Amino acid sequence: MNIMANGAHLPETPREFGFFVDGAWHAGQDWFERTSPSHDVPVTRVPRCTKEDLDTAVAAARRAFEDRSWAGLPGAERAAILLRTAEGLRRRRDEIARWEVLENGKPLTQARGEIDHCIACFEVAAGAARLMRGDSFNNLGDNLLGLLLREPIGVVGLITPWNFPFLILCERVPFILASGCTLVVKPAEVTSATTLILADILTEAGLPPGVYNVVTGSGRTIGQALAEHPDVDMLSFTGSTGVGRSCVHASADSNLKKLGLELGGKNPIIVFADANLHDAADAVAFGISFNTGQCCVSSSRLIVERSVAREFESILTAKMKKIRVGDPFDPETQIGAITTDAQNRTILGYIAQGKEEGATLLCGGEALDLGRGQFIQPTLFSDVTPSMGIAREEIFGPVLSSFHFDTPEEAIAIANDTVYGLAASLWTRDLDKALTVTRRVRAGRFWVNTIMAGGPETPIGGFKQSGWGRESGLLGVEEYTQVKSVHIETGGRTHWIAS
Ligand code: NDP
């Protein structure tokens, strides 16, 4: 064991996983080896599956759907399995958190918190499995009764990203299972471990074979093939808007499968002069730095009222300089490593672009050399203009752009000046302003005097090019169902043909 100063353990050799299909583990023929982005040591090896492996997984999911071993169960029995899974997550919380840290680079304390959220997702979905219902029409006349049945959509493909490998998985899987669907998951190749560990926990909880399948590999091969697969009824994709668009094409060119898309964001955080500026600055610092800004709902555009803008930026700068960047196993660490080499290059590229474009750098702006791993200082640019690249594009890193406004109308216009519409936050003590802005800014999630709050009860998803559909909550279960309208005639038929 390589024991680090803070007591955390790195694996001596990478942990090897198989892929999981039809309730059984299968060995790969070829392997992808993941290196910890914080420690530069190999930590996991996962199979590079083939398209044939994917076909086998989709066929298993199809069988498990058609044989009714899952969809045919009473909601109460599906709920019992989801609740046992929540217990399994509780038991294996530290193990799951450790592999999240090793593959993703996020702080251990944060990873543990995320798993608590995942447990809640399974518990909420268990409730939904029992409460899911359709509707009825008792107003069609005495001879006709209308029923609206909700039926599971079938086999779901699920493609997840590397920024919240377990959290994003668990904001979807329990709700998909609650609906009665079966699924094939393709996690981001660099963060596959915890998606595979979930297979173990679901199996222990009593999930029938073939209901949850995991096929590992790259997006270009397995992801693309899953999006194109003619026997997948729905695809839920979370990741970049570019790949989201390619999933739309793949669906159109194959079987017109239904799509759920959660894509990029360039999320505004609006601060009015009457807000508690210290609370707001703390939220802004958190909103851009949490998970090193590799977060689809990161508040990456600060829109602050001009009369307090300089004062606010100075409070914010002082706070951002205090953020502890470091080894994710250190309990004091607030933000860890940048997850992938490509993302590290992208973020540093945007920082260089911001400097070249003439924005004023107030803090950060550099990579941090901690002797190993890849880390970037939380960075704040002011005097950003709408045409700059850092103003418009999703950076997906701890890089914040600050804009100034004079009137609420101007704040709303800046907030909406983006192709995205995932999330927004606003800070004011004035109820009138709060309600006006909340109703006018186009975003799927809104936080008033708070940031990134909420649990699995509320649905998540985006407006505009941030996506289609909603995940989590009751809507997140309904998303994976389709509605059948049933008409039942009572009494004799009025004949069409005269007797
Ligand atoms: P991608 O959109 O490329 O990856 C997300 C998922 O899609 C991964 O599982 C990936 O697999 C898979 N994938 C990649 N290509 C295809 C394809 N052609 N068909 C189907 N699936 C595919 O995001 P990146 O990881 O490359 O990150 C790039 C940018 O995307 C970030 O800078 C950020 O702006 C944005 N992003 C947004 C996220 C969000 O939550 N909204 C999450 C992640 C990224 P694999 O990684 O194994 O190749």
PDB file of N, CA, C and O and ligand atoms in Angstrom, residues 159-164 168 186-190 192 217-227 235 237-244 246-247 262-265 294-297 340 342-343 346 350 394-396 420 422 466, ligand 1:
ATOM      1  N   ILE A 159     -26.242   7.326 -21.229  1.00  0.00           N
ATOM      2  CA  ILE A 159     -24.839   7.734 -21.419  1.00  0.00           C
ATOM      3  C   ILE A 159     -24.550   8.851 -20.420  1.00  0.00           C
ATOM      4  O   ILE A 159     -25.248   9.867 -20.392  1.00  0.00           O
ATOM      5  N   THR A 160     -23.538   8.630 -19.581  1.00  0.00           N
ATOM      6  CA  THR A 160     -23.256   9.586 -18.500  1.00  0.00           C
ATOM      7  C   THR A 160     -21.850  10.179 -18.648  1.00  0.00           C
ATOM      8  O   THR A 160     -20.978   9.564 -19.259  1.00  0.00           O
ATOM      9  N   PRO A 161     -21.635  11.360 -18.081  1.00  0.00           N
ATOM     10  CA  PRO A 161     -20.336  12.036 -18.198  1.00  0.00           C
ATOM     11  C   PRO A 161     -19.430  11.768 -16.984  1.00  0.00           C
ATOM     12  O   PRO A 161     -19.823  11.071 -16.054  1.00  0.00           O
ATOM     13  N   TRP A 162     -18.254  12.395 -17.005  1.00  0.00           N
ATOM     14  CA  TRP A 162     -17.234  12.124 -15.986  1.00  0.00           C
ATOM     15  C   TRP A 162     -17.237  13.103 -14.829  1.00  0.00           C
ATOM     16  O   TRP A 162     -16.499  12.946 -13.871  1.00  0.00           O
ATOM     17  N   ASN A 163     -18.075  14.150 -14.896  1.00  0.00           N
ATOM     18  CA  ASN A 163     -17.961  15.177 -13.846  1.00  0.00           C
ATOM     19  C   ASN A 163     -18.622  14.765 -12.534  1.00  0.00           C
ATOM     20  O   ASN A 163     -18.108  15.058 -11.455  1.00  0.00           O
ATOM     21  N   PHE A 164     -19.777  14.070 -12.640  1.00  0.00           N
ATOM     22  CA  PHE A 164     -20.422  13.498 -11.448  1.00  0.00           C
ATOM     23  C   PHE A 164     -20.786  12.062 -11.803  1.00  0.00           C
ATOM     24  O   PHE A 164     -21.968  11.748 -12.007  1.00  0.00           O
ATOM     25  N   ILE A 168     -24.839  11.694 -11.244  1.00  0.00           N
ATOM     26  CA  ILE A 168     -25.683  11.800 -12.442  1.00  0.00           C
ATOM     27  C   ILE A 168     -26.315  10.438 -12.749  1.00  0.00           C
ATOM     28  O   ILE A 168     -27.481  10.348 -13.125  1.00  0.00           O
ATOM     29  N   LYS A 186     -23.753   3.299 -20.498  1.00  0.00           N
ATOM     30  CA  LYS A 186     -22.368   3.506 -20.923  1.00  0.00           C
ATOM     31  C   LYS A 186     -21.818   4.711 -20.161  1.00  0.00           C
ATOM     32  O   LYS A 186     -22.126   5.861 -20.469  1.00  0.00           O
ATOM     33  N   PRO A 187     -20.998   4.449 -19.140  1.00  0.00           N
ATOM     34  CA  PRO A 187     -20.418   5.577 -18.404  1.00  0.00           C
ATOM     35  C   PRO A 187     -19.278   6.198 -19.205  1.00  0.00           C
ATOM     36  O   PRO A 187     -18.771   5.579 -20.149  1.00  0.00           O
ATOM     37  N   ALA A 188     -18.867   7.419 -18.847  1.00  0.00           N
ATOM     38  CA  ALA A 188     -17.654   7.989 -19.452  1.00  0.00           C
ATOM     39  C   ALA A 188     -16.509   7.024 -19.151  1.00  0.00           C
ATOM     40  O   ALA A 188     -16.385   6.517 -18.024  1.00  0.00           O
ATOM     41  N   GLU A 189     -15.688   6.761 -20.157  1.00  0.00           N
ATOM     42  CA  GLU A 189     -14.662   5.722 -20.009  1.00  0.00           C
ATOM     43  C   GLU A 189     -13.732   5.996 -18.821  1.00  0.00           C
ATOM     44  O   GLU A 189     -13.339   5.083 -18.104  1.00  0.00           O
ATOM     45  N   VAL A 190     -13.409   7.273 -18.598  1.00  0.00           N
ATOM     46  CA  VAL A 190     -12.434   7.597 -17.548  1.00  0.00           C
ATOM     47  C   VAL A 190     -13.002   7.422 -16.138  1.00  0.00           C
ATOM     48  O   VAL A 190     -12.232   7.407 -15.168  1.00  0.00           O
ATOM     49  N   SER A 192     -15.558   4.911 -14.974  1.00  0.00           N
ATOM     50  CA  SER A 192     -16.543   3.819 -15.105  1.00  0.00           C
ATOM     51  C   SER A 192     -16.752   3.034 -13.811  1.00  0.00           C
ATOM     52  O   SER A 192     -17.738   2.306 -13.680  1.00  0.00           O
ATOM     53  N   GLY A 217     -16.504   1.555 -22.443  1.00  0.00           N
ATOM     54  CA  GLY A 217     -15.789   1.835 -23.686  1.00  0.00           C
ATOM     55  C   GLY A 217     -15.911   3.307 -24.011  1.00  0.00           C
ATOM     56  O   GLY A 217     -16.525   4.075 -23.259  1.00  0.00           O
ATOM     57  N   SER A 218     -15.372   3.699 -25.143  1.00  0.00           N
ATOM     58  CA  SER A 218     -15.350   5.127 -25.474  1.00  0.00           C
ATOM     59  C   SER A 218     -16.691   5.567 -26.050  1.00  0.00           C
ATOM     60  O   SER A 218     -17.495   4.757 -26.538  1.00  0.00           O
ATOM     61  N   GLY A 219     -16.898   6.881 -26.025  1.00  0.00           N
ATOM     62  CA  GLY A 219     -18.118   7.442 -26.588  1.00  0.00           C
ATOM     63  C   GLY A 219     -18.195   7.242 -28.091  1.00  0.00           C
ATOM     64  O   GLY A 219     -19.273   6.986 -28.633  1.00  0.00           O
ATOM     65  N   ARG A 220     -17.049   7.370 -28.743  1.00  0.00           N
ATOM     66  CA  ARG A 220     -17.053   7.281 -30.212  1.00  0.00           C
ATOM     67  C   ARG A 220     -17.480   5.896 -30.690  1.00  0.00           C
ATOM     68  O   ARG A 220     -18.079   5.766 -31.745  1.00  0.00           O
ATOM     69  N   THR A 221     -17.165   4.853 -29.905  1.00  0.00           N
ATOM     70  CA  THR A 221     -17.571   3.507 -30.329  1.00  0.00           C
ATOM     71  C   THR A 221     -18.878   3.101 -29.649  1.00  0.00           C
ATOM     72  O   THR A 221     -19.936   3.080 -30.287  1.00  0.00           O
ATOM     73  N   ILE A 222     -18.811   2.827 -28.340  1.00  0.00           N
ATOM     74  CA  ILE A 222     -19.988   2.281 -27.648  1.00  0.00           C
ATOM     75  C   ILE A 222     -21.103   3.329 -27.521  1.00  0.00           C
ATOM     76  O   ILE A 222     -22.286   3.031 -27.727  1.00  0.00           O
ATOM     77  N   GLY A 223     -20.729   4.574 -27.189  1.00  0.00           N
ATOM     78  CA  GLY A 223     -21.742   5.632 -27.033  1.00  0.00           C
ATOM     79  C   GLY A 223     -22.505   5.837 -28.331  1.00  0.00           C
ATOM     80  O   GLY A 223     -23.740   5.840 -28.357  1.00  0.00           O
ATOM     81  N   GLN A 224     -21.756   5.989 -29.405  1.00  0.00           N
ATOM     82  CA  GLN A 224     -22.375   6.223 -30.718  1.00  0.00           C
ATOM     83  C   GLN A 224     -23.269   5.035 -31.104  1.00  0.00           C
ATOM     84  O   GLN A 224     -24.407   5.204 -31.570  1.00  0.00           O
ATOM     85  N   ALA A 225     -22.752   3.811 -30.869  1.00  0.00           N
ATOM     86  CA  ALA A 225     -23.528   2.611 -31.239  1.00  0.00           C
ATOM     87  C   ALA A 225     -24.805   2.504 -30.407  1.00  0.00           C
ATOM     88  O   ALA A 225     -25.848   2.061 -30.915  1.00  0.00           O
ATOM     89  N   LEU A 226     -24.735   2.928 -29.158  1.00  0.00           N
ATOM     90  CA  LEU A 226     -25.936   2.893 -28.306  1.00  0.00           C
ATOM     91  C   LEU A 226     -26.971   3.915 -28.817  1.00  0.00           C
ATOM     92  O   LEU A 226     -28.174   3.628 -28.885  1.00  0.00           O
ATOM     93  N   ALA A 227     -26.470   5.108 -29.189  1.00  0.00           N
ATOM     94  CA  ALA A 227     -27.384   6.145 -29.705  1.00  0.00           C
ATOM     95  C   ALA A 227     -28.047   5.695 -31.010  1.00  0.00           C
ATOM     96  O   ALA A 227     -29.187   6.054 -31.292  1.00  0.00           O
ATOM     97  N   LEU A 235     -33.080   7.101 -25.269  1.00  0.00           N
ATOM     98  CA  LEU A 235     -31.705   7.356 -24.859  1.00  0.00           C
ATOM     99  C   LEU A 235     -31.697   8.574 -23.946  1.00  0.00           C
ATOM    100  O   LEU A 235     -32.247   9.621 -24.301  1.00  0.00           O
ATOM    101  N   PHE A 237     -29.074  11.096 -22.432  1.00  0.00           N
ATOM    102  CA  PHE A 237     -27.673  11.495 -22.617  1.00  0.00           C
ATOM    103  C   PHE A 237     -27.379  12.731 -21.783  1.00  0.00           C
ATOM    104  O   PHE A 237     -28.135  13.712 -21.828  1.00  0.00           O
ATOM    105  N   THR A 238     -26.284  12.704 -21.065  1.00  0.00           N
ATOM    106  CA  THR A 238     -25.813  13.890 -20.340  1.00  0.00           C
ATOM    107  C   THR A 238     -24.384  14.155 -20.750  1.00  0.00           C
ATOM    108  O   THR A 238     -23.527  13.271 -20.653  1.00  0.00           O
ATOM    109  N   GLY A 239     -24.121  15.361 -21.220  1.00  0.00           N
ATOM    110  CA  GLY A 239     -22.768  15.703 -21.660  1.00  0.00           C
ATOM    111  C   GLY A 239     -22.792  16.975 -22.478  1.00  0.00           C
ATOM    112  O   GLY A 239     -23.635  17.848 -22.264  1.00  0.00           O
ATOM    113  N   SER A 240     -21.903  17.058 -23.455  1.00  0.00           N
ATOM    114  CA  SER A 240     -21.754  18.307 -24.215  1.00  0.00           C
ATOM    115  C   SER A 240     -22.915  18.489 -25.198  1.00  0.00           C
ATOM    116  O   SER A 240     -23.525  17.514 -25.667  1.00  0.00           O
ATOM    117  N   THR A 241     -23.174  19.742 -25.534  1.00  0.00           N
ATOM    118  CA  THR A 241     -24.248  20.039 -26.494  1.00  0.00           C
ATOM    119  C   THR A 241     -23.904  19.443 -27.868  1.00  0.00           C
ATOM    120  O   THR A 241     -24.786  18.961 -28.576  1.00  0.00           O
ATOM    121  N   GLY A 242     -22.614  19.437 -28.210  1.00  0.00           N
ATOM    122  CA  GLY A 242     -22.205  18.888 -29.506  1.00  0.00           C
ATOM    123  C   GLY A 242     -22.565  17.419 -29.630  1.00  0.00           C
ATOM    124  O   GLY A 242     -23.167  16.990 -30.636  1.00  0.00           O
ATOM    125  N   VAL A 243     -22.230  16.629 -28.607  1.00  0.00           N
ATOM    126  CA  VAL A 243     -22.555  15.197 -28.683  1.00  0.00           C
ATOM    127  C   VAL A 243     -24.063  15.000 -28.553  1.00  0.00           C
ATOM    128  O   VAL A 243     -24.642  14.120 -29.197  1.00  0.00           O
ATOM    129  N   GLY A 244     -24.719  15.857 -27.767  1.00  0.00           N
ATOM    130  CA  GLY A 244     -26.182  15.798 -27.674  1.00  0.00           C
ATOM    131  C   GLY A 244     -26.813  15.929 -29.053  1.00  0.00           C
ATOM    132  O   GLY A 244     -27.740  15.189 -29.410  1.00  0.00           O
ATOM    133  N   SER A 246     -25.384  15.192 -31.856  1.00  0.00           N
ATOM    134  CA  SER A 246     -25.109  13.987 -32.660  1.00  0.00           C
ATOM    135  C   SER A 246     -26.053  12.844 -32.250  1.00  0.00           C
ATOM    136  O   SER A 246     -26.404  12.003 -33.077  1.00  0.00           O
ATOM    137  N   CYS A 247     -26.500  12.844 -30.988  1.00  0.00           N
ATOM    138  CA  CYS A 247     -27.483  11.821 -30.566  1.00  0.00           C
ATOM    139  C   CYS A 247     -28.822  12.053 -31.261  1.00  0.00           C
ATOM    140  O   CYS A 247     -29.540  11.104 -31.585  1.00  0.00           O
ATOM    141  N   GLU A 262     -29.474  16.210 -21.260  1.00  0.00           N
ATOM    142  CA  GLU A 262     -29.056  17.268 -20.329  1.00  0.00           C
ATOM    143  C   GLU A 262     -27.674  17.720 -20.766  1.00  0.00           C
ATOM    144  O   GLU A 262     -26.700  16.964 -20.670  1.00  0.00           O
ATOM    145  N   LEU A 263     -27.603  18.961 -21.266  1.00  0.00           N
ATOM    146  CA  LEU A 263     -26.399  19.398 -21.978  1.00  0.00           C
ATOM    147  C   LEU A 263     -25.719  20.553 -21.237  1.00  0.00           C
ATOM    148  O   LEU A 263     -25.796  20.642 -20.031  1.00  0.00           O
ATOM    149  N   GLY A 264     -25.058  21.399 -21.994  1.00  0.00           N
ATOM    150  CA  GLY A 264     -24.211  22.416 -21.371  1.00  0.00           C
ATOM    151  C   GLY A 264     -24.989  23.558 -20.747  1.00  0.00           C
ATOM    152  O   GLY A 264     -26.213  23.650 -20.850  1.00  0.00           O
ATOM    153  N   GLY A 265     -24.239  24.437 -20.087  1.00  0.00           N
ATOM    154  CA  GLY A 265     -24.834  25.626 -19.485  1.00  0.00           C
ATOM    155  C   GLY A 265     -23.829  26.763 -19.435  1.00  0.00           C
ATOM    156  O   GLY A 265     -22.619  26.540 -19.495  1.00  0.00           O
ATOM    157  N   GLN A 294     -16.462  22.066 -12.955  1.00  0.00           N
ATOM    158  CA  GLN A 294     -16.816  21.037 -13.961  1.00  0.00           C
ATOM    159  C   GLN A 294     -18.226  20.545 -13.634  1.00  0.00           C
ATOM    160  O   GLN A 294     -18.423  19.411 -13.205  1.00  0.00           O
ATOM    161  N   CYS A 295     -19.157  21.425 -13.825  1.00  0.00           N
ATOM    162  CA  CYS A 295     -20.500  21.185 -13.324  1.00  0.00           C
ATOM    163  C   CYS A 295     -21.448  21.858 -14.302  1.00  0.00           C
ATOM    164  O   CYS A 295     -21.269  23.030 -14.629  1.00  0.00           O
ATOM    165  N   CYS A 296     -22.454  21.119 -14.798  1.00  0.00           N
ATOM    166  CA  CYS A 296     -23.311  21.721 -15.816  1.00  0.00           C
ATOM    167  C   CYS A 296     -24.061  22.916 -15.265  1.00  0.00           C
ATOM    168  O   CYS A 296     -24.420  23.819 -16.012  1.00  0.00           O
ATOM    169  N   VAL A 297     -24.314  22.956 -13.935  1.00  0.00           N
ATOM    170  CA  VAL A 297     -25.036  24.091 -13.364  1.00  0.00           C
ATOM    171  C   VAL A 297     -24.112  25.106 -12.689  1.00  0.00           C
ATOM    172  O   VAL A 297     -24.570  25.956 -11.932  1.00  0.00           O
ATOM    173  N   THR A 340      -9.851  15.518 -16.555  1.00  0.00           N
ATOM    174  CA  THR A 340      -9.166  14.926 -17.717  1.00  0.00           C
ATOM    175  C   THR A 340      -8.100  15.884 -18.246  1.00  0.00           C
ATOM    176  O   THR A 340      -8.200  17.108 -18.069  1.00  0.00           O
ATOM    177  N   ALA A 342      -7.644  16.587 -21.316  1.00  0.00           N
ATOM    178  CA  ALA A 342      -8.262  17.432 -22.347  1.00  0.00           C
ATOM    179  C   ALA A 342      -8.962  18.622 -21.695  1.00  0.00           C
ATOM    180  O   ALA A 342      -8.868  19.760 -22.166  1.00  0.00           O
ATOM    181  N   GLN A 343      -9.679  18.348 -20.578  1.00  0.00           N
ATOM    182  CA  GLN A 343     -10.401  19.435 -19.919  1.00  0.00           C
ATOM    183  C   GLN A 343      -9.417  20.447 -19.334  1.00  0.00           C
ATOM    184  O   GLN A 343      -9.653  21.655 -19.358  1.00  0.00           O
ATOM    185  N   THR A 346      -8.351  22.613 -22.083  1.00  0.00           N
ATOM    186  CA  THR A 346      -9.457  23.503 -22.480  1.00  0.00           C
ATOM    187  C   THR A 346      -9.555  24.697 -21.533  1.00  0.00           C
ATOM    188  O   THR A 346      -9.656  25.854 -21.956  1.00  0.00           O
ATOM    189  N   TYR A 350      -8.968  28.720 -22.279  1.00  0.00           N
ATOM    190  CA  TYR A 350      -9.935  29.816 -22.086  1.00  0.00           C
ATOM    191  C   TYR A 350      -9.337  30.920 -21.211  1.00  0.00           C
ATOM    192  O   TYR A 350      -9.603  32.112 -21.430  1.00  0.00           O
ATOM    193  N   GLU A 394     -19.204  27.505 -22.777  1.00  0.00           N
ATOM    194  CA  GLU A 394     -19.118  26.756 -21.524  1.00  0.00           C
ATOM    195  C   GLU A 394     -17.658  26.355 -21.311  1.00  0.00           C
ATOM    196  O   GLU A 394     -17.104  25.592 -22.104  1.00  0.00           O
ATOM    197  N   ILE A 395     -17.048  26.893 -20.254  1.00  0.00           N
ATOM    198  CA  ILE A 395     -15.624  26.600 -20.009  1.00  0.00           C
ATOM    199  C   ILE A 395     -15.485  25.286 -19.252  1.00  0.00           C
ATOM    200  O   ILE A 395     -14.575  24.513 -19.469  1.00  0.00           O
ATOM    201  N   PHE A 396     -16.421  25.024 -18.337  1.00  0.00           N
ATOM    202  CA  PHE A 396     -16.403  23.787 -17.546  1.00  0.00           C
ATOM    203  C   PHE A 396     -15.140  23.723 -16.698  1.00  0.00           C
ATOM    204  O   PHE A 396     -14.416  22.732 -16.673  1.00  0.00           O
ATOM    205  N   TYR A 420     -27.816  28.768 -24.000  1.00  0.00           N
ATOM    206  CA  TYR A 420     -28.142  27.776 -22.971  1.00  0.00           C
ATOM    207  C   TYR A 420     -29.270  28.262 -22.054  1.00  0.00           C
ATOM    208  O   TYR A 420     -29.583  29.453 -22.039  1.00  0.00           O
ATOM    209  N   LEU A 422     -29.835  26.328 -18.561  1.00  0.00           N
ATOM    210  CA  LEU A 422     -29.877  25.207 -17.616  1.00  0.00           C
ATOM    211  C   LEU A 422     -30.270  25.656 -16.210  1.00  0.00           C
ATOM    212  O   LEU A 422     -31.181  25.097 -15.603  1.00  0.00           O
ATOM    213  N   SER A 466     -29.825  23.702 -23.685  1.00  0.00           N
ATOM    214  CA  SER A 466     -29.359  22.920 -22.530  1.00  0.00           C
ATOM    215  C   SER A 466     -30.069  21.577 -22.427  1.00  0.00           C
ATOM    216  O   SER A 466     -29.718  20.783 -21.540  1.00  0.00           O
TER     217      SER A 466
HETATM  218  P1  NDP B   1     -18.866  14.462 -24.058  1.00  0.00           P
HETATM  219  O1  NDP B   1     -20.177  15.029 -24.371  1.00  0.00           O
HETATM  220  O2  NDP B   1     -17.960  14.086 -25.158  1.00  0.00           O
HETATM  221  O3  NDP B   1     -19.019  13.140 -23.140  1.00  0.00           O
HETATM  222  C1  NDP B   1     -20.161  12.809 -22.389  1.00  0.00           C
HETATM  223  C2  NDP B   1     -20.486  11.340 -22.581  1.00  0.00           C
HETATM  224  O4  NDP B   1     -20.787  11.091 -23.949  1.00  0.00           O
HETATM  225  C3  NDP B   1     -19.344  10.383 -22.245  1.00  0.00           C
HETATM  226  O5  NDP B   1     -19.865   9.188 -21.727  1.00  0.00           O
HETATM  227  C4  NDP B   1     -18.714  10.147 -23.598  1.00  0.00           C
HETATM  228  O6  NDP B   1     -17.954   8.950 -23.650  1.00  0.00           O
HETATM  229  C5  NDP B   1     -19.944  10.054 -24.465  1.00  0.00           C
HETATM  230  N1  NDP B   1     -19.721  10.313 -25.881  1.00  0.00           N
HETATM  231  C6  NDP B   1     -18.688  10.943 -26.487  1.00  0.00           C
HETATM  232  N2  NDP B   1     -18.855  10.962 -27.832  1.00  0.00           N
HETATM  233  C7  NDP B   1     -20.027  10.326 -28.075  1.00  0.00           C
HETATM  234  C8  NDP B   1     -20.754  10.037 -29.265  1.00  0.00           C
HETATM  235  N3  NDP B   1     -20.322  10.396 -30.464  1.00  0.00           N
HETATM  236  N4  NDP B   1     -21.930   9.385 -29.143  1.00  0.00           N
HETATM  237  C9  NDP B   1     -22.417   9.036 -27.951  1.00  0.00           C
HETATM  238  N5  NDP B   1     -21.755   9.259 -26.786  1.00  0.00           N
HETATM  239  C10 NDP B   1     -20.578   9.913 -26.853  1.00  0.00           C
HETATM  240  O7  NDP B   1     -18.148  15.452 -23.102  1.00  0.00           O
HETATM  241  P2  NDP B   1     -16.574  15.530 -22.796  1.00  0.00           P
HETATM  242  O8  NDP B   1     -16.341  14.517 -21.822  1.00  0.00           O
HETATM  243  O9  NDP B   1     -15.706  15.435 -23.979  1.00  0.00           O
HETATM  244  O10 NDP B   1     -16.474  17.053 -22.300  1.00  0.00           O
HETATM  245  C11 NDP B   1     -16.447  18.095 -23.263  1.00  0.00           C
HETATM  246  C12 NDP B   1     -17.304  19.228 -22.829  1.00  0.00           C
HETATM  247  O11 NDP B   1     -18.641  18.800 -22.648  1.00  0.00           O
HETATM  248  C13 NDP B   1     -16.930  19.830 -21.504  1.00  0.00           C
HETATM  249  O12 NDP B   1     -15.913  20.757 -21.646  1.00  0.00           O
HETATM  250  C14 NDP B   1     -18.219  20.443 -21.069  1.00  0.00           C
HETATM  251  O13 NDP B   1     -18.348  21.708 -21.671  1.00  0.00           O
HETATM  252  C15 NDP B   1     -19.286  19.526 -21.622  1.00  0.00           C
HETATM  253  N6  NDP B   1     -19.827  18.578 -20.629  1.00  0.00           N
HETATM  254  C16 NDP B   1     -21.026  18.855 -20.075  1.00  0.00           C
HETATM  255  C17 NDP B   1     -21.544  18.004 -19.112  1.00  0.00           C
HETATM  256  C18 NDP B   1     -22.846  18.257 -18.461  1.00  0.00           C
HETATM  257  O14 NDP B   1     -23.104  17.716 -17.395  1.00  0.00           O
HETATM  258  N7  NDP B   1     -23.727  19.042 -19.059  1.00  0.00           N
HETATM  259  C19 NDP B   1     -20.814  16.826 -18.658  1.00  0.00           C
HETATM  260  C20 NDP B   1     -19.564  16.599 -19.345  1.00  0.00           C
HETATM  261  C21 NDP B   1     -19.110  17.467 -20.288  1.00  0.00           C
HETATM  262  P3  NDP B   1     -16.359   8.929 -23.368  1.00  0.00           P
HETATM  263  O15 NDP B   1     -16.083  10.057 -22.440  1.00  0.00           O
HETATM  264  O16 NDP B   1     -16.154   7.599 -22.773  1.00  0.00           O
HETATM  265  O17 NDP B   1     -15.699   9.078 -24.694  1.00  0.00           O
END
